[in-house]
Amino acid sequence: DIQMTQSPSTLSASVGDRVTITCRSSQSINRNLNWYQHIPGNAPKLLIFAATSLEDGVPSRFSGSGSGTDFTLTISSLQFEDFATYYCQQSYSFPLTFGGGTKVEI
Amino acid sequence: QVQLVHSGAEVKKPGASVMVSCKASGYIFTDYYIHWVRQAPGQGLEWMGWIKPNGGDTNYAQKFQDRVTLTRDTSISTAYMNLSGLKSDDTAVYFCSRSYDPSLGFDHWGKGTLVTVSS
């Protein structure tokens, strides 16, 4: 199975901050990497697919980069509604696997 | 708009089975794969498997291979996840989600069903 490692596990930030979350895979996954936002009690939300493509309706302050084994999710200017947990997920091979999550808190 | 609506919360005893349903609307049910993902309390997301509503093909994570069965009823655009031999560490929120292809991201999710396993 491909292991996905996110860092940090928790991130304290303020509104307006630039935030970067990293995700590393245990083997190359090309660009088969997706990012999700999850607020407890809500359905998870797809933000970025194929490493860099912004899902329809997602604000442009979210961006993704990387390929191979190292990936980054960036929020250019953190908004109040962005306080949530973020997960990366590889869709390169089965079983599909997620990172452990990064909680972005105030 | 696309919606995936889950059945209600369940409380089960160890050793029992549970079936969770996921009713799809707002799109052609047979055009998208349905995935099941779970989240145990305080834990991350764990993929369990997918079903292709058009034809019923399935793919399960090896961890759940012996205990999970994914089915669907295309007449009512509903997918089902049956998990047998429940243990306390199966206590989790179970989500359904969809993807156009298994190699793509899950672009819509349900809000999940809480399954509690307790004696």
mmCIF file of C-alpha atoms in Angstrom, chain B residues 10-115:
data_model
loop_
_atom_site.group_PDB
_atom_site.id
_atom_site.type_symbol
_atom_site.label_atom_id
_atom_site.label_comp_id
_atom_site.label_asym_id
_atom_site.label_seq_id
_atom_site.Cartn_x
_atom_site.Cartn_y
_atom_site.Cartn_z
ATOM 1 C CA GLU B 10 -27.075 2.733 13.652
ATOM 2 C CA VAL B 11 -26.164 1.057 16.936
ATOM 3 C CA LYS B 12 -25.074 -2.546 16.661
ATOM 4 C CA LYS B 13 -23.693 -5.246 18.928
ATOM 5 C CA PRO B 14 -20.344 -6.900 18.296
ATOM 6 C CA GLY B 15 -20.626 -9.671 15.737
ATOM 7 C CA ALA B 16 -23.659 -8.171 14.049
ATOM 8 C CA SER B 17 -23.906 -6.751 10.544
ATOM 9 C CA VAL B 18 -24.895 -3.282 9.397
ATOM 10 C CA MET B 19 -26.168 -1.967 6.094
ATOM 11 C CA VAL B 20 -25.797 1.701 5.222
ATOM 12 C CA SER B 21 -27.523 3.178 2.200
ATOM 13 C CA CYS B 22 -26.611 6.155 0.041
ATOM 14 C CA LYS B 23 -29.262 7.620 -2.243
ATOM 15 C CA ALA B 24 -27.971 9.628 -5.182
ATOM 16 C CA SER B 25 -29.794 12.409 -6.969
ATOM 17 C CA GLY B 26 -29.048 15.239 -9.361
ATOM 18 C CA TYR B 27 -27.017 13.184 -11.820
ATOM 19 C CA ILE B 28 -27.108 9.947 -13.781
ATOM 20 C CA PHE B 29 -26.394 7.334 -11.126
ATOM 21 C CA THR B 30 -24.786 4.855 -13.512
ATOM 22 C CA ASP B 31 -22.272 7.393 -14.840
ATOM 23 C CA TYR B 32 -20.187 7.574 -11.647
ATOM 24 C CA TYR B 33 -18.431 5.139 -9.339
ATOM 25 C CA ILE B 34 -19.560 5.116 -5.701
ATOM 26 C CA HIS B 35 -16.828 4.850 -3.073
ATOM 27 C CA TRP B 36 -17.162 4.144 0.633
ATOM 28 C CA VAL B 37 -14.822 5.811 3.109
ATOM 29 C CA ARG B 38 -14.912 5.667 6.886
ATOM 30 C CA GLN B 39 -13.624 7.833 9.709
ATOM 31 C CA ALA B 40 -13.234 6.425 13.188
ATOM 32 C CA PRO B 41 -13.452 8.856 16.127
ATOM 33 C CA GLY B 42 -10.414 11.120 16.169
ATOM 34 C CA GLN B 43 -8.917 9.331 13.182
ATOM 35 C CA GLY B 44 -8.383 10.073 9.512
ATOM 36 C CA LEU B 45 -10.152 8.850 6.394
ATOM 37 C CA GLU B 46 -9.965 5.225 5.297
ATOM 38 C CA TRP B 47 -11.068 3.987 1.868
ATOM 39 C CA MET B 48 -13.084 0.765 1.909
ATOM 40 C CA GLY B 49 -13.944 0.111 -1.730
ATOM 41 C CA TRP B 50 -15.918 1.148 -4.783
ATOM 42 C CA ILE B 51 -18.816 -0.110 -6.827
ATOM 43 C CA LYS B 52 -19.518 0.705 -10.436
ATOM 44 C CA PRO B 53 -23.289 1.135 -10.606
ATOM 45 C CA ASN B 54 -23.272 0.338 -14.320
ATOM 46 C CA GLY B 55 -22.748 -3.395 -14.127
ATOM 47 C CA GLY B 56 -22.080 -3.793 -10.411
ATOM 48 C CA ASP B 57 -18.313 -4.379 -10.521
ATOM 49 C CA THR B 58 -16.617 -3.893 -7.166
ATOM 50 C CA ASN B 59 -13.127 -3.348 -5.773
ATOM 51 C CA TYR B 60 -12.476 -3.718 -2.053
ATOM 52 C CA ALA B 61 -9.577 -2.726 0.145
ATOM 53 C CA GLN B 62 -7.905 -5.935 1.269
ATOM 54 C CA LYS B 63 -8.467 -4.967 4.899
ATOM 55 C CA PHE B 64 -12.226 -5.241 4.408
ATOM 56 C CA GLN B 65 -12.306 -7.889 1.678
ATOM 57 C CA ASP B 66 -13.819 -10.607 3.878
ATOM 58 C CA ARG B 67 -16.388 -8.449 5.643
ATOM 59 C CA VAL B 68 -17.722 -5.790 3.292
ATOM 60 C CA THR B 69 -20.183 -6.110 0.437
ATOM 61 C CA LEU B 70 -21.094 -3.214 -1.825
ATOM 62 C CA THR B 71 -24.278 -3.396 -3.833
ATOM 63 C CA ARG B 72 -26.571 -1.028 -5.672
ATOM 64 C CA ASP B 73 -30.128 -0.690 -6.903
ATOM 65 C CA THR B 74 -30.092 1.333 -10.075
ATOM 66 C CA SER B 75 -33.912 1.593 -10.132
ATOM 67 C CA ILE B 76 -33.770 3.857 -7.087
ATOM 68 C CA SER B 77 -30.236 5.272 -7.565
ATOM 69 C CA THR B 78 -29.082 3.868 -4.250
ATOM 70 C CA ALA B 79 -25.836 2.250 -3.180
ATOM 71 C CA TYR B 80 -25.441 0.019 -0.134
ATOM 72 C CA MET B 81 -22.536 -0.909 2.115
ATOM 73 C CA ASN B 82 -22.911 -4.031 4.230
ATOM 74 C CA LEU B 83 -20.270 -4.673 6.895
ATOM 75 C CA SER B 84 -20.395 -7.942 8.819
ATOM 76 C CA GLY B 85 -18.639 -9.272 11.907
ATOM 77 C CA LEU B 86 -18.720 -5.860 13.564
ATOM 78 C CA LYS B 87 -16.120 -5.044 16.203
ATOM 79 C CA SER B 88 -15.837 -2.058 18.507
ATOM 80 C CA ASP B 89 -13.184 -0.513 16.279
ATOM 81 C CA ASP B 90 -15.683 -0.455 13.412
ATOM 82 C CA THR B 91 -17.346 2.425 15.253
ATOM 83 C CA ALA B 92 -17.043 5.221 12.715
ATOM 84 C CA VAL B 93 -18.795 7.583 10.374
ATOM 85 C CA TYR B 94 -19.258 5.882 7.008
ATOM 86 C CA PHE B 95 -19.307 8.146 3.949
ATOM 87 C CA CYS B 96 -20.289 7.469 0.387
ATOM 88 C CA SER B 97 -18.765 9.568 -2.372
ATOM 89 C CA ARG B 98 -18.612 9.521 -6.133
ATOM 90 C CA SER B 99 -15.942 9.751 -8.804
ATOM 91 C CA TYR B 100 -16.184 9.704 -12.575
ATOM 92 C CA ASP B 101 -13.250 7.309 -12.696
ATOM 93 C CA PRO B 102 -11.531 5.418 -9.868
ATOM 94 C CA SER B 103 -8.311 7.307 -10.597
ATOM 95 C CA LEU B 104 -9.952 10.682 -10.044
ATOM 96 C CA GLY B 105 -10.897 12.558 -6.912
ATOM 97 C CA PHE B 106 -14.220 12.188 -5.131
ATOM 98 C CA ASP B 107 -16.128 15.259 -6.254
ATOM 99 C CA HIS B 108 -19.226 14.833 -4.088
ATOM 100 C CA TRP B 109 -19.697 13.214 -0.703
ATOM 101 C CA GLY B 110 -22.574 12.418 1.576
ATOM 102 C CA LYS B 111 -22.599 13.675 5.150
ATOM 103 C CA GLY B 112 -22.072 10.183 6.460
ATOM 104 C CA THR B 113 -23.756 7.652 8.724
ATOM 105 C CA LEU B 114 -22.531 7.067 12.273
ATOM 106 C CA VAL B 115 -22.303 3.388 13.115
#
